[in-house]
Short mmCIF file of C-alpha atoms in Angstrom, two decimals:
data_model
loop_
_atom_site.label_atom_id
_atom_site.label_comp_id
_atom_site.label_asym_id
_atom_site.label_seq_id
_atom_site.Cartn_x
_atom_site.Cartn_y
_atom_site.Cartn_z
CA MET A 11 130.47 117.73 114.02
CA SER A 12 129.59 114.72 116.49
CA GLY A 13 131.97 113.76 119.21
CA ASN A 14 132.84 110.36 117.59
CA LYS A 15 133.84 112.23 114.34
CA LYS A 16 135.90 114.68 116.26
CA GLU A 17 137.91 112.04 117.96
CA LYS A 18 138.44 109.94 114.83
CA LYS A 19 139.85 112.95 113.26
CA THR A 20 142.13 113.62 116.30
CA THR A 21 143.22 110.14 116.14
CA LYS A 22 143.91 110.17 112.46
CA LYS A 23 146.08 113.34 112.98
CA LYS A 24 148.01 111.89 115.87
CA ARG A 25 148.83 108.60 113.82
CA LYS A 26 149.88 111.00 110.79
CA ASN A 27 152.07 113.26 113.16
CA ILE A 28 153.63 109.76 114.50
CA LEU A 29 154.47 108.85 111.02
CA LYS A 30 155.85 112.27 110.08
CA GLY A 31 158.03 112.21 113.28
CA ILE A 32 159.71 108.86 112.12
CA LEU A 33 160.36 110.40 108.82
CA VAL A 34 162.01 113.57 110.30
CA VAL A 35 163.96 111.59 112.74
CA PHE A 36 165.36 109.27 109.76
CA ILE A 37 165.94 112.58 107.83
CA ILE A 38 168.16 114.17 110.73
CA PHE A 39 169.80 110.75 111.22
CA MET A 40 170.83 110.69 107.53
CA VAL A 41 172.16 114.32 107.54
CA ILE A 42 174.18 113.54 110.61
CA THR A 43 175.31 110.23 109.25
CA LEU A 44 176.39 111.59 105.84
CA GLY A 45 178.46 114.43 107.53
CA ILE A 46 180.24 112.00 109.81
CA THR A 47 180.62 109.61 107.36
CA THR A 48 182.25 112.28 104.78
CA TYR A 49 184.34 113.58 107.35
CA PHE A 50 185.89 110.09 108.38
CA PHE A 51 186.39 109.35 104.72
CA GLN A 52 188.06 112.72 103.89
CA LYS A 53 190.34 112.52 106.88
CA TYR A 54 191.02 108.61 107.12
CA GLY A 55 190.07 107.17 103.93
CA GLY A 56 187.20 104.93 105.54
CA PHE A 57 185.84 103.36 108.85
CA VAL A 58 187.75 99.83 108.45
CA GLY A 59 190.26 98.88 111.03
CA GLU A 60 190.35 101.55 113.78
CA VAL A 61 186.83 102.98 114.31
CA VAL A 62 187.25 103.35 118.03
CA LYS A 63 190.50 105.23 117.54
CA ILE A 64 189.11 107.41 114.80
CA VAL A 65 186.14 108.49 116.91
CA LYS A 66 188.38 109.63 119.76
CA ASP A 67 190.76 111.29 117.64
CA VAL A 68 187.76 113.36 115.90
CA LYS A 69 186.19 114.14 119.20
CA ASN A 70 189.53 115.71 120.41
CA GLU A 71 189.78 117.55 117.00
CA VAL A 72 185.98 118.88 116.55
CA ILE A 73 184.56 121.51 118.43
CA LYS A 74 183.31 120.68 121.94
CA VAL A 75 179.63 121.74 121.72
CA GLU A 76 178.02 123.22 124.84
CA ASP A 77 175.07 125.45 123.36
CA SER A 78 171.72 123.68 122.67
CA ILE A 79 171.00 123.78 118.77
CA THR A 80 167.67 124.14 117.14
CA VAL A 81 166.85 122.90 113.82
CA LEU A 82 163.78 123.72 111.75
CA VAL A 83 162.87 120.60 109.48
CA LEU A 84 160.66 121.33 106.52
CA GLY A 85 159.11 118.48 104.32
CA LEU A 86 158.08 120.09 100.92
CA ASP A 87 155.15 119.02 98.88
CA PHE A 88 155.04 118.43 95.04
CA GLY A 89 153.96 122.12 94.39
CA ASP A 90 153.48 122.96 90.80
CA LEU A 91 153.95 119.69 88.84
CA GLU A 92 154.99 121.66 85.80
CA GLN A 93 157.66 123.27 88.02
CA VAL A 94 159.00 120.52 90.22
CA GLU A 95 162.37 122.05 90.56
CA ASN A 96 161.04 125.15 91.93
CA LYS A 97 161.34 124.65 95.73
CA ASP A 98 160.34 128.31 96.41
CA ILE A 99 156.74 127.79 95.17
CA LYS A 100 156.44 124.33 97.24
CA ARG A 101 154.20 124.37 100.56
CA THR A 102 155.57 122.55 103.91
CA ASP A 103 153.72 119.27 104.26
CA THR A 104 155.76 118.88 107.44
CA ILE A 105 157.11 121.36 109.84
CA MET A 106 159.01 120.31 112.92
CA LEU A 107 161.47 121.68 115.36
CA ALA A 108 164.35 119.43 116.41
CA HIS A 109 165.73 120.81 119.87
CA PHE A 110 169.06 119.21 121.14
CA ASN A 111 170.89 120.08 124.35
CA PRO A 112 174.23 118.41 124.68
CA ASN A 113 174.52 119.14 128.40
CA THR A 114 171.32 117.16 129.21
CA ASP A 115 171.59 114.72 126.41
CA GLU A 116 168.02 115.42 125.59
CA CYS A 117 166.29 116.09 122.30
CA GLN A 118 162.91 117.43 121.67
CA ILE A 119 161.10 117.00 118.48
CA VAL A 120 157.98 119.21 118.21
CA SER A 121 155.69 118.76 115.15
CA ILE A 122 153.96 121.91 114.02
CA PRO A 123 150.43 121.12 112.41
CA ARG A 124 150.09 122.31 108.87
CA ASP A 125 146.90 123.63 109.50
CA THR A 126 148.07 126.18 112.24
CA GLN A 127 146.50 129.70 111.63
CA ILE A 128 148.96 132.51 111.20
CA THR A 129 148.48 136.16 110.29
CA TYR A 130 150.56 137.54 107.46
CA LYS A 131 150.14 141.15 106.00
CA ASN A 132 146.78 141.50 107.92
CA LYS A 133 145.39 138.21 106.42
CA LYS A 134 144.78 134.73 107.76
CA TRP A 135 146.68 131.78 106.35
CA LYS A 136 147.83 128.14 107.25
CA ILE A 137 151.26 127.87 108.34
CA ASN A 138 151.86 125.52 105.32
CA SER A 139 151.56 128.67 103.23
CA ALA A 140 154.28 130.51 105.02
CA TYR A 141 157.29 129.13 102.92
CA PRO A 142 156.06 130.37 99.62
CA LEU A 143 154.67 133.46 101.22
CA GLY A 144 157.99 134.42 102.95
CA GLY A 145 160.38 131.87 102.97
CA GLU A 146 162.76 130.54 105.72
CA LYS A 147 162.84 134.04 107.10
CA LEU A 148 159.07 134.01 107.92
CA LEU A 149 158.85 130.50 109.39
CA LYS A 150 161.65 131.49 111.79
CA GLN A 151 159.94 134.50 112.74
CA LEU A 152 156.77 132.48 113.25
CA MET A 153 158.76 130.04 115.49
CA LYS A 154 159.91 133.13 117.51
CA ASP A 155 156.45 134.48 117.87
CA MET A 156 154.87 131.24 118.76
CA LEU A 157 157.50 129.52 120.90
CA GLY A 158 160.21 131.99 121.71
CA VAL A 159 162.81 130.14 120.10
CA ASN A 160 165.64 131.22 117.77
CA VAL A 161 166.01 128.78 114.94
CA ASP A 162 169.74 128.20 114.35
CA TYR A 163 169.49 126.04 111.27
CA VAL A 164 167.09 124.94 108.44
CA VAL A 165 166.83 121.47 106.86
CA LYS A 166 164.75 121.22 103.86
CA VAL A 167 163.61 117.83 102.56
CA ASP A 168 161.94 116.63 99.18
CA TYR A 169 160.38 112.99 99.95
CA ASN A 170 160.75 112.21 96.61
CA GLY A 171 164.53 111.48 97.52
CA PHE A 172 163.03 108.43 99.79
CA ARG A 173 163.58 105.98 96.73
CA GLN A 174 167.12 107.56 95.56
CA VAL A 175 168.51 107.23 99.05
CA ILE A 176 167.32 103.55 99.53
CA ASP A 177 168.67 102.73 95.86
CA ALA A 178 171.99 104.53 97.06
CA ILE A 179 172.82 102.35 99.72
CA GLY A 180 172.06 99.15 97.70
CA GLY A 181 168.62 98.54 98.97
CA VAL A 182 167.91 96.69 102.20
CA GLU A 183 166.86 93.17 103.08
CA MET A 184 163.32 92.53 104.87
CA TYR A 185 161.66 89.53 105.92
CA ILE A 186 157.79 89.69 105.02
CA ASP A 187 155.48 88.82 108.07
CA GLN A 188 152.40 88.60 106.04
CA ASP A 189 150.89 88.77 102.47
CA MET A 190 150.87 92.22 100.98
CA PHE A 191 148.84 92.31 97.81
CA TYR A 192 147.49 95.73 96.72
CA ASP A 193 146.73 97.59 93.53
CA ASP A 194 146.06 101.08 93.02
CA TRP A 195 145.75 101.84 89.06
CA GLU A 196 145.53 105.37 89.40
CA GLN A 197 148.92 105.82 91.08
CA ASP A 198 150.36 102.95 89.19
CA LEU A 199 151.15 101.57 92.38
CA HIS A 200 151.23 97.81 92.65
CA ILE A 201 152.44 95.86 95.92
CA ASN A 202 153.30 92.07 95.72
CA PHE A 203 154.92 90.40 98.93
CA LYS A 204 154.36 87.02 99.97
CA ALA A 205 154.53 86.17 103.89
CA GLY A 206 157.53 84.09 104.58
CA ASP A 207 159.70 85.40 101.83
CA THR A 208 163.01 87.41 102.70
CA VAL A 209 163.06 90.10 100.12
CA GLN A 210 165.83 92.71 98.85
CA LEU A 211 164.08 96.03 98.82
CA ASP A 212 165.16 98.48 96.07
CA GLY A 213 163.81 102.27 96.22
CA LYS A 214 160.50 101.24 94.63
CA LYS A 215 159.68 98.30 96.70
CA ALA A 216 160.95 99.89 99.72
CA GLU A 217 158.22 102.67 99.13
CA GLU A 218 155.53 99.99 98.40
CA PHE A 219 156.45 98.28 101.80
CA PHE A 220 156.39 101.62 103.49
CA ARG A 221 152.87 102.37 102.11
CA TRP A 222 150.96 99.22 102.43
CA ARG A 223 148.29 99.05 104.86
CA GLN A 224 145.57 96.44 103.43
CA ASN A 225 145.20 93.91 100.84
CA ASN A 226 142.58 94.21 97.61
CA ASP A 227 140.54 91.72 99.54
CA GLY A 228 140.12 94.07 102.40
CA THR A 229 142.38 91.94 104.65
CA GLY A 230 145.51 93.51 106.19
CA LEU A 231 146.72 95.09 109.23
CA PRO A 232 144.12 94.89 112.28
CA ASN A 233 145.14 98.13 113.96
CA GLY A 234 145.58 100.14 110.43
CA ASP A 235 147.95 103.09 110.52
CA LEU A 236 149.47 102.02 114.00
CA ASP A 237 150.56 98.62 112.77
CA ARG A 238 151.88 100.19 109.43
CA ILE A 239 153.99 102.56 111.51
CA LYS A 240 155.37 99.44 113.08
CA ASN A 241 156.42 98.06 109.62
CA GLN A 242 157.83 101.43 108.89
CA GLN A 243 159.83 101.31 111.86
CA LYS A 244 161.38 98.05 111.05
CA LEU A 245 162.28 99.47 107.50
CA MET A 246 163.72 102.58 109.20
CA GLY A 247 165.86 100.37 111.62
CA LYS A 248 167.24 98.24 108.45
CA VAL A 249 168.06 101.54 106.36
CA MET A 250 169.90 103.09 109.53
CA ASP A 251 171.83 99.79 110.05
CA LYS A 252 172.77 99.93 106.34
CA ILE A 253 173.80 103.66 106.36
CA MET A 254 176.18 102.78 109.21
CA SER A 255 177.70 99.65 107.91
CA PRO A 256 181.31 100.10 106.81
CA SER A 257 180.21 98.92 103.24
CA THR A 258 178.31 102.03 102.69
CA ILE A 259 181.40 104.24 102.92
CA TRP A 260 182.38 102.91 99.25
CA LYS A 261 178.94 104.34 98.23
CA ILE A 262 179.36 107.77 99.97
CA ASP A 263 179.16 109.49 96.35
CA SER A 264 175.90 108.17 95.39
CA LEU A 265 174.54 108.49 98.64
CA ALA A 266 175.79 111.95 99.10
CA LYS A 267 174.25 112.95 95.50
CA ALA A 268 170.79 111.56 96.71
CA ILE A 269 170.80 113.52 99.76
CA GLU A 270 172.35 116.45 98.11
CA GLU A 271 169.40 116.48 95.61
CA ASN A 272 166.61 116.11 97.98
CA VAL A 273 167.91 117.88 101.22
CA ASP A 274 168.89 121.54 101.50
CA THR A 275 170.53 122.67 104.72
CA ASP A 276 172.68 125.72 105.94
CA LEU A 277 174.29 123.11 108.64
CA ASP A 278 177.99 122.88 107.66
CA LEU A 279 180.00 120.01 108.07
CA LYS A 280 181.91 120.83 111.20
CA THR A 281 178.60 121.49 113.22
CA ILE A 282 177.07 118.26 111.68
CA VAL A 283 179.99 116.43 112.90
CA SER A 284 180.36 118.08 116.47
CA TYR A 285 176.55 117.71 117.37
CA GLY A 286 176.06 114.59 115.47
CA LEU A 287 178.82 112.78 117.50
CA GLU A 288 176.81 113.66 120.55
CA PHE A 289 173.46 113.07 119.21
CA LEU A 290 174.28 109.44 118.06
CA GLU A 291 175.15 108.67 121.73
CA LEU A 292 171.65 109.77 122.61
CA ASP A 293 169.60 107.26 124.69
CA LYS A 294 166.42 106.91 122.79
CA ALA A 295 164.57 107.24 126.01
CA ASN A 296 165.87 111.14 125.80
CA VAL A 297 164.16 111.94 122.64
CA GLU A 298 160.92 113.04 123.24
CA MET A 299 158.33 113.59 120.23
CA SER A 300 155.34 115.89 120.75
CA THR A 301 152.78 117.97 118.85
CA LEU A 302 151.70 121.55 119.67
CA VAL A 303 148.34 121.50 121.74
CA GLY A 304 145.36 123.31 120.32
CA GLU A 305 142.19 122.68 118.73
CA SER A 306 140.65 122.51 115.36
CA VAL A 307 137.95 125.17 114.38
CA TYR A 308 136.10 125.74 111.42
CA LYS A 309 136.21 129.17 110.03
CA ASP A 310 135.32 130.72 106.86
CA ASN A 311 134.93 127.45 105.42
CA LEU A 312 138.46 126.31 106.34
CA TRP A 313 139.63 124.04 109.03
CA TYR A 314 142.36 125.67 110.99
CA PHE A 315 144.35 124.51 114.06
CA MET A 316 144.44 127.04 116.66
CA TYR A 317 147.63 127.20 118.95
CA ASP A 318 146.99 127.63 122.53
CA LYS A 319 150.28 129.29 124.28
CA GLU A 320 149.26 128.45 127.81
CA GLU A 321 148.49 124.80 126.98
CA ASN A 322 152.05 124.62 125.52
CA ALA A 323 153.90 126.37 128.28
CA GLU A 324 155.63 123.07 129.49
CA LEU A 325 156.64 122.57 125.85
CA ILE A 326 158.02 126.11 125.52
CA LYS A 327 159.90 125.73 128.74
CA LYS A 328 161.73 122.70 127.49
CA LEU A 329 162.67 124.58 124.57
CA LYS A 330 164.21 127.31 126.50
CA ASP A 331 167.07 125.59 128.31
CA ASN A 332 170.14 127.17 130.24
CA SER A 333 172.47 127.40 127.18
CA LYS A 334 169.98 129.87 125.45
CA ASN A 335 170.08 131.87 128.51
CA LYS A 336 173.73 132.08 128.53
CA GLN A 337 173.39 133.38 125.02
CA SER A 338 171.26 136.09 126.26
CA ASN A 339 173.81 136.78 128.94
CA ASP A 340 176.44 137.18 126.52
CA LEU A 341 174.42 139.60 124.60
CA LYS A 342 174.05 142.02 127.62
CA ASP A 343 177.67 142.85 127.57
CA ILE A 344 177.30 144.10 123.73
CA LEU A 345 176.42 147.22 122.52
CA ARG A 346 175.65 147.02 118.80
CA GLU A 347 176.59 150.80 118.09
CA ASP A 348 180.04 150.03 119.60
CA VAL A 349 180.78 147.06 117.27
CA LYS A 350 182.80 147.66 114.33
CA ILE A 351 181.88 146.04 111.01
CA LYS A 352 183.54 145.71 107.42
CA VAL A 353 181.37 144.34 104.71
CA LEU A 354 183.31 143.11 101.54
CA ASN A 355 181.37 142.78 98.17
CA CYS A 356 182.99 139.45 97.00
CA CYS A 357 180.55 138.78 94.05
CA ASN A 358 180.60 141.79 92.01
CA ILE A 359 177.00 142.61 92.38
CA ASN A 360 176.71 146.23 92.31
CA GLY A 361 175.24 148.07 95.33
CA LEU A 362 175.34 144.88 97.36
CA ALA A 363 177.73 146.06 100.30
CA SER A 364 175.54 149.22 100.66
CA GLU A 365 172.43 147.16 100.75
CA VAL A 366 173.80 145.02 103.66
CA LYS A 367 175.18 148.20 105.31
CA SER A 368 171.55 149.64 105.34
CA ASP A 369 170.28 146.39 106.78
CA LEU A 370 172.86 146.61 109.66
CA LEU A 371 172.23 150.24 110.34
CA GLU A 372 168.34 149.36 110.66
CA ILE A 373 168.98 147.07 113.49
CA GLY A 374 171.46 149.39 115.44
CA TYR A 375 174.97 148.97 114.07
CA ASP A 376 176.41 152.34 113.52
CA LYS A 377 179.98 151.58 112.76
CA VAL A 378 179.85 149.69 109.19
CA GLU A 379 182.43 150.20 106.51
CA ILE A 380 182.11 148.67 103.03
CA ASP A 381 184.63 147.89 100.31
CA ASN A 382 185.29 145.16 97.64
CA GLY A 383 186.93 141.77 98.01
CA LEU A 384 188.05 138.95 96.03
CA ASP A 385 185.37 136.70 94.38
CA ILE A 386 184.16 133.86 96.79
CA GLU A 387 181.28 131.16 96.21
CA LYS A 388 179.65 131.26 99.72
CA THR A 389 178.68 134.20 102.12
CA LYS A 390 180.47 133.79 105.41
CA ILE A 391 180.94 135.91 108.45
CA LEU A 392 184.31 136.24 110.40
CA VAL A 393 184.07 137.45 114.13
CA LYS A 394 186.92 138.25 116.41
CA GLU A 395 185.43 136.43 119.63
CA ASN A 396 182.80 133.94 120.30
CA LYS A 397 180.48 136.86 121.82
CA TYR A 398 180.17 138.53 118.41
CA LYS A 399 179.26 134.98 116.83
CA THR A 400 176.29 134.98 119.29
CA LEU A 401 175.35 138.40 118.37
CA MET A 402 175.48 137.34 114.46
CA ASN A 403 173.57 134.08 115.36
CA ASN A 404 170.96 136.19 117.05
CA ASP A 405 170.75 139.00 114.43
CA LEU A 406 171.23 137.80 111.21
CA VAL A 407 170.11 134.84 108.96
CA VAL A 408 173.35 133.71 107.64
CA LYS A 409 174.87 130.86 109.70
CA ASN A 410 178.38 130.42 108.11
CA ILE A 411 180.10 132.09 111.00
CA GLU A 412 183.74 131.49 111.96
CA VAL A 413 185.62 132.82 114.78
CA GLY A 414 188.87 134.57 114.06
CA ILE A 415 189.62 137.06 111.40
CA ASP A 416 192.42 136.85 108.77
CA LYS A 417 195.00 139.65 108.79
CA LYS A 418 194.36 140.21 105.30
CA TYR A 419 190.63 141.58 106.14
CA ASN A 420 191.61 143.18 109.33
CA HIS A 421 195.24 144.62 108.90
CA ASN A 422 195.32 146.76 112.11
CA ASP A 423 192.85 144.56 114.01
CA GLU A 424 190.17 147.22 113.93
CA TYR A 425 187.17 145.24 113.13
CA ASP A 426 185.11 142.99 115.50
CA ILE A 427 183.19 141.43 112.33
CA VAL A 428 183.96 141.05 108.90
CA ILE A 429 180.96 140.00 106.35
CA LEU A 430 182.13 138.38 103.05
CA LEU A 431 179.31 138.37 100.79
CA GLY A 432 179.71 135.48 98.13
CA LYS A 433 177.84 134.52 94.83
CA ASP A 434 175.38 132.61 97.11
CA TYR A 435 174.13 135.70 98.61
CA LEU A 436 170.43 136.27 98.85
CA LYS A 437 169.56 138.35 101.67
CA ILE A 438 170.90 138.94 105.14
CA GLY A 439 168.48 141.07 107.02
CA ALA A 440 167.51 141.05 110.55
CA LYS A 441 165.69 137.89 111.94
#
């Protein structure tokens, strides 16, 4: 391949990564906004009237966040068109890490190229195949191996939800700067906007505006994708303004449904609110977007992106901040063989508690007892102190962890950790 072709390919990839970055920031913003809006609505019945008082009240009530948080954002492709609801077989079109440090008020958003080469079961793969191969657990392990980062939470997104979210908020109003006339009959895509008009964009029209780059006669944006990204940023700004407006509170049900159907996350409401309030006060200058450094290599009839650890040393350093070191120091004081754990089967699946006990024994926990409990929907872990929460976050996949153990689970205060296995249980397992 000639130098010019390589340069064009690199520029094209950079532009695609910028576009994906905009989408990921939008998705994170939506999840945070929905969480905070839901919280306010449940507690106060809405925003109207006393917004400042409400925010101050909530800030006093929610957990004061000090530790950094790392969220793995996965944008899933269409997968098998005959099994569109089966997300387990979908590949990841987008993989990003969002790392937020509330102490320094800095956020790093790192794009992982989908062609990054990985090794799984002695075979070479592209990282976009990791999700159907090994799910979230494999991707979390890959992030740890490549970047030395423990992923705290995962957000999975189906981009088909774009239209539904726009429709749920009642659409947005957009001024059209220039003619947009384009038809793609194969995709049943027909774009028809006239310069100078102000248009109310519903979900379908917003997607048309989002995708347009040139007209049928070849005229259009002089800088191609770069100018299209500017249009997309304008649209995102309008959408974010609409989501944050008081009128949206009355559409919370439809907005929640749209996001719920297309965004999966293990972030709980309290965590979203606690970190979200901090995140929404961030200076935009403190949000840094970057892409892993490496090179494209043609190998075995396929293009792979080869990740270079040395070239990414500065980026890795930014992802490892003081709060993570604080977690490591906390763990130095704990011996796993001394931790007393009780596992309760709360979902009537035979042998489940024994399976989890075996997993815990494998990673060094010697004092594990099992029993049955009353049925619950969601698996959760109860810990006596914060240091045990740090331990569980470090060792297990389950993230629904609460500090404080109810006496009904710990009569004589003999357990440090109680694990309640709910109906949603899949696999705890070591990280």
